[in-house]
Coordinates of C-alpha atoms in Angstrom, one line a residue:
X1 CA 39.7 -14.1 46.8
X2 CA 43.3 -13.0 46.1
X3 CA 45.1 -13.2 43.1
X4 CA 46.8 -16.1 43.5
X5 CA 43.6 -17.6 44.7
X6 CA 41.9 -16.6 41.4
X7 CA 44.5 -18.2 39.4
X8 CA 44.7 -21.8 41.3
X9 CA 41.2 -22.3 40.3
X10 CA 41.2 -21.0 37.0
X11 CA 44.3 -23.7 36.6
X12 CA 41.7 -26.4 37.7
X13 CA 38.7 -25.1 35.7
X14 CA 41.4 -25.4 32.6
X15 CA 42.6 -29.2 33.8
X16 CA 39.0 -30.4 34.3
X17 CA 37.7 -29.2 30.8
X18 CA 41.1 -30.1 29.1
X19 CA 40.3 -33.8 30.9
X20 CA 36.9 -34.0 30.5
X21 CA 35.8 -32.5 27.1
X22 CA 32.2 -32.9 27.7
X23 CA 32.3 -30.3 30.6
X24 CA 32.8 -27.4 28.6
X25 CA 29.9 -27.6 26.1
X26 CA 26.3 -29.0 26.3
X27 CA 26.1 -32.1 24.3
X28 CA 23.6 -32.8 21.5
X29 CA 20.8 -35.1 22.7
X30 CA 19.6 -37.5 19.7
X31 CA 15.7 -36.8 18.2
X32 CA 13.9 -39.8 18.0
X33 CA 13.7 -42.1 16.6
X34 CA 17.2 -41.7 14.8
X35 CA 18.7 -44.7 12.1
X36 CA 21.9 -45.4 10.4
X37 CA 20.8 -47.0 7.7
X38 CA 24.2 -46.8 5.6
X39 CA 21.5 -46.1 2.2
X40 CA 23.7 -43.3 1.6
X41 CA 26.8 -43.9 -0.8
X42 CA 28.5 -41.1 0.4
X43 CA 27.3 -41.6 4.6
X44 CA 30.5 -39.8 6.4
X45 CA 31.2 -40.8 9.8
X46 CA 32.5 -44.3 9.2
X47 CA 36.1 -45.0 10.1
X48 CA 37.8 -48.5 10.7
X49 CA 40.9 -49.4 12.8
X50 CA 43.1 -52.3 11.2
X51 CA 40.3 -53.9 9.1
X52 CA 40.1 -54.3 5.3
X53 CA 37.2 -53.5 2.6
X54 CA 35.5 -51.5 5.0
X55 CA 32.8 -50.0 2.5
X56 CA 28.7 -49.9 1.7
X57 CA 27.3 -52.5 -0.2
X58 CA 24.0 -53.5 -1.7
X59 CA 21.4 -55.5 -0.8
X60 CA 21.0 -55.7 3.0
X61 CA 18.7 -57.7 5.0
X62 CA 15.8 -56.0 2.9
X63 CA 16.8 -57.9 -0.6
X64 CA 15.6 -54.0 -1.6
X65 CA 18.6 -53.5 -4.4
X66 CA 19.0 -49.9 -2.5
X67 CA 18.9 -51.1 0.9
X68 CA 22.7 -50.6 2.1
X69 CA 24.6 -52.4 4.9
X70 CA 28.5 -51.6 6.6
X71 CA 30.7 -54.1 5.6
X72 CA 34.2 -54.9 6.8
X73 CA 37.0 -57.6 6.8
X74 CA 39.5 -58.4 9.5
X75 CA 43.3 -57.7 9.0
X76 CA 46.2 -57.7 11.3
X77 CA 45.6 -56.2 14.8
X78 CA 42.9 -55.1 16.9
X79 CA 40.2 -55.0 13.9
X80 CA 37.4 -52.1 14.7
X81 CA 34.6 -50.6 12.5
X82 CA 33.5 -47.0 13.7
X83 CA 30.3 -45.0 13.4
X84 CA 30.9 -41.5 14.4
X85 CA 28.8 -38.0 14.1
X86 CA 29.6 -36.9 10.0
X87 CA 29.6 -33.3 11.4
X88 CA 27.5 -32.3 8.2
X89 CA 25.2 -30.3 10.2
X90 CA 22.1 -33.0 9.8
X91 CA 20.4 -35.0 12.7
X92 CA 22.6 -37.7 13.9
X93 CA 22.8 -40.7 16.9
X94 CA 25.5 -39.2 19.0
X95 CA 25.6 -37.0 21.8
X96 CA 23.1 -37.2 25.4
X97 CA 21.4 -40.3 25.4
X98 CA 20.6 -39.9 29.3
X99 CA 18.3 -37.0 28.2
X100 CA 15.9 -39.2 26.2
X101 CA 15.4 -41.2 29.5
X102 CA 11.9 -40.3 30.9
X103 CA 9.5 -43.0 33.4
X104 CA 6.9 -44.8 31.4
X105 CA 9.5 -45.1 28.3
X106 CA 12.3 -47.4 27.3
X107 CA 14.9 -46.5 25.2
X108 CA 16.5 -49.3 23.1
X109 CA 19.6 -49.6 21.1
X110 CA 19.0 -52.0 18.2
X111 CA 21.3 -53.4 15.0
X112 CA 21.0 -55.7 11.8
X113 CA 24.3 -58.1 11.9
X114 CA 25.2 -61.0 9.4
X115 CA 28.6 -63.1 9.8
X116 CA 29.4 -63.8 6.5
X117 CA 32.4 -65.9 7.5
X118 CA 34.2 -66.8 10.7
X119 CA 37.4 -66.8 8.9
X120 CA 38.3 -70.8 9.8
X121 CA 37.6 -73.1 7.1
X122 CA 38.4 -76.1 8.7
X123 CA 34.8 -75.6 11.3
X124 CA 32.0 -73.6 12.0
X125 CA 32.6 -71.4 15.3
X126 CA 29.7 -69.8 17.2
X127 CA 29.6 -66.8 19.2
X128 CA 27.6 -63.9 20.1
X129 CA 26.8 -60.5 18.5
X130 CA 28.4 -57.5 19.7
X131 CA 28.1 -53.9 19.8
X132 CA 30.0 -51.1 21.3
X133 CA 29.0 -47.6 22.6
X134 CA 32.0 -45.0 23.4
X135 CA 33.4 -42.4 25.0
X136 CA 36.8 -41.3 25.6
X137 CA 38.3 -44.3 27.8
X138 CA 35.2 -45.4 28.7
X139 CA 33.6 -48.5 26.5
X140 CA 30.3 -50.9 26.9
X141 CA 29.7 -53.7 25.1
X142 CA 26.5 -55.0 24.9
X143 CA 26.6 -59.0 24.3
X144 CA 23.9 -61.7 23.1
X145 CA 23.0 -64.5 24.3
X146 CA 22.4 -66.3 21.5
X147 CA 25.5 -66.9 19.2
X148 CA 25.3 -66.7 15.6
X149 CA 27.3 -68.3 12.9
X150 CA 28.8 -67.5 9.4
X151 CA 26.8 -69.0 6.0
X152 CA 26.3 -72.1 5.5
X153 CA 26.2 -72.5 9.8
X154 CA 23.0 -73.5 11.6
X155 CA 22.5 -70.1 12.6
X156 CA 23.5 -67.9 9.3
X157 CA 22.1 -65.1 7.7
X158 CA 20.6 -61.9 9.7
X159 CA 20.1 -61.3 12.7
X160 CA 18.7 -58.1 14.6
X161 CA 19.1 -57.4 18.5
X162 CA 18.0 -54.7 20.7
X163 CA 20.2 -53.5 23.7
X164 CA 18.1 -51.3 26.5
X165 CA 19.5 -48.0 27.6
X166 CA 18.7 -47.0 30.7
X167 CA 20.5 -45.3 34.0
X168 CA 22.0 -48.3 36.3
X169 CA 20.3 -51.0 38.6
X170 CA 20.0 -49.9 42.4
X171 CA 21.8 -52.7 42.5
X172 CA 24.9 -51.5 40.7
X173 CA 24.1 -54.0 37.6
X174 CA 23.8 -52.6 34.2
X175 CA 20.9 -52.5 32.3
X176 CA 20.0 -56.0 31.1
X177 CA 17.1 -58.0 28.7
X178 CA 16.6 -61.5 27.0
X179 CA 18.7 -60.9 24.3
X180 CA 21.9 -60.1 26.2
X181 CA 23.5 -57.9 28.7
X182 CA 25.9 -55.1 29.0
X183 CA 29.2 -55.6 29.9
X184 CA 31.5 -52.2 30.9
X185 CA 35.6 -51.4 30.8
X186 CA 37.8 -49.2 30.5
X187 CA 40.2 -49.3 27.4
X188 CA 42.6 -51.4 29.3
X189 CA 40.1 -54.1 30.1
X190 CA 39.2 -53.3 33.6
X191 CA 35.8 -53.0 34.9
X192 CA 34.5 -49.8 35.4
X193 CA 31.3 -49.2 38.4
X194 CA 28.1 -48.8 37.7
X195 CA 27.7 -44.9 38.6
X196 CA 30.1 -44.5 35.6
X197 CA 28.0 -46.1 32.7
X198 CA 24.9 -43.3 33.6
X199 CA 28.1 -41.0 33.2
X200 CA 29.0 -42.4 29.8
X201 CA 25.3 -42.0 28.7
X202 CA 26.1 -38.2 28.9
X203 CA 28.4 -38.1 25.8
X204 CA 28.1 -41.3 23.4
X205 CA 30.3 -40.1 20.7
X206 CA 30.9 -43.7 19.0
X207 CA 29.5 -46.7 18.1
X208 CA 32.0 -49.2 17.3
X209 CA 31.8 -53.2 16.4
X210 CA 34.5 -56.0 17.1
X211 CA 35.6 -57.2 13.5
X212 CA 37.9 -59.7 15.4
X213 CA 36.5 -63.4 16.0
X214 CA 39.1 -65.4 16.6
X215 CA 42.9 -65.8 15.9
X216 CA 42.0 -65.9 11.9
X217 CA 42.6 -63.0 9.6
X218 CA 39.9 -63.3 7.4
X219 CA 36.7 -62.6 9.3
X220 CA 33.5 -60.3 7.2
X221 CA 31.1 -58.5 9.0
X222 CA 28.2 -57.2 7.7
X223 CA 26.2 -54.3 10.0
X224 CA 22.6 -52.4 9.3
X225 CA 20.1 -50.1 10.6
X226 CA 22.0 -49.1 13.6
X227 CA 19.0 -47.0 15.4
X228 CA 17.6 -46.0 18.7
X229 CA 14.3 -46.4 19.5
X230 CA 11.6 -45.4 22.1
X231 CA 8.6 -47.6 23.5
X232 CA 6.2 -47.8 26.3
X233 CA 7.5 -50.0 29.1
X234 CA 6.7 -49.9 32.5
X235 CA 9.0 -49.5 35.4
X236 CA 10.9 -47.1 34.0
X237 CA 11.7 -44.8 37.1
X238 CA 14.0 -41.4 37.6
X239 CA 17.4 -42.6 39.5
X240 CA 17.9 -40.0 42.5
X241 CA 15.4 -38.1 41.8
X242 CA 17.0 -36.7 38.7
X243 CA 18.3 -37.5 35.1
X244 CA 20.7 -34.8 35.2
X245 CA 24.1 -35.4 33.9
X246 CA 26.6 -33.9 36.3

């Protein structure tokens, strides 16, 4: 290879780690099973975009007085709480999830969530639960089925919900179960293929929640034991022959 050979590639070695990050060092793959439990006062790795109050409180779904739980209230614009890796060198959620894929064993993603108001006095509005996983442009969210409502609504209080994580359906579907289904865009709304989610498994370095409900400014959210979890299922197979991420 000539020199101006040599350097072409090295140019698109440099372009394809500078666009995708996750190419140029092995990511962290989770031990399980791994909580945020937000009983730490001082938990780093929580961030909000345009939301107020965004702070730990005491007592979650427990009742325990030391039991903590996320809690956040909408303002003006899109209205996001964050979870992130704290970077303070102890185990965390983030990194390679498609490593803790093996056949015979599911892998769920599960969450305590409690409207405390909808933000519109004048009714009671229903909807489903949410939660987020992230990468870089890439964003799923998975969505209930069954809709829950603020206090004092017919279906108040907590709530926990499980989403699976697993590679994609022959099929091109996503990974799906009776409490809801995953739904998967880019950050500009548009749907992305399958073969990208088992991509996006490879580096989950958020876990965000929606703090928006409607056109009202006044939404709370209340978020616990954020945790992934392994059972025995079957049916669990290896997708091409591999869980490799590439």
């Amino acid at each position: 290879m000539n020199t101006r050979s040599l350097i072409k590639s090295l140019l698109i070695l440099v372009g394809a780690l500078i666009a995708f990050p996750s190419l140029s060092r092995a990511q962290s793959v989770p031990q399980l099973p791994c909580c945020i439990d937000f009983n730490n006062p001082d938990q780093g790795g929580i961030s909000g975009s345009f939301v107020n109050d965004l702070d730990i409180r005491y007592p979650g779904p427990s009742g325990d007085p030391n039991d903590g739980y996320l809690h956040a209230r909408d303002a003006s614009g899109g209205s996001w709480a964050r979870l992130k890796n704290p970077n303070d060198g102890k185990p965390h959620c983030f990194g390679n999830w498609k490593e803790l894929l093996r056949p015979g064993k599911c892998i769920d993603l599960c969450w305590d969530v409690n409207l405390l108001t909808d933000g519109d006095n004048s009714q009671v509005i229903m909807k489903p639960a949410h939660i987020t996983i992230w990468f870089g442009g890439l964003r799923a969210v998975f969505r209930t089925f069954n809709s829950i409502s603020e206090m004092g609504g017919p279906n108040n209080g907590w709530y926990s919900f499980c989403a699976p994580i697993a590679l994609s359906n022959p099929d091109g579907t996503l990974p799906s179960n009776d409490q809801g289904e995953w739904i998967f865009k880019d950050a500009n709304g548009n749907d992305r293929p399958a073969a990208e989610w088992d991509q996006l498994l490879c580096n989950i370095d958020q876990i965000a929640f929606a703090v928006d409900y409607h056109g009202f400014q006044t939404e709370e959210w209340c978020w616990d034991n954020i945790c992934l979890t392994e059972r025995d299922c079957a049916g669990c197979v290896v997708s091409n022959g591999s869980w490799d991420c590439e």
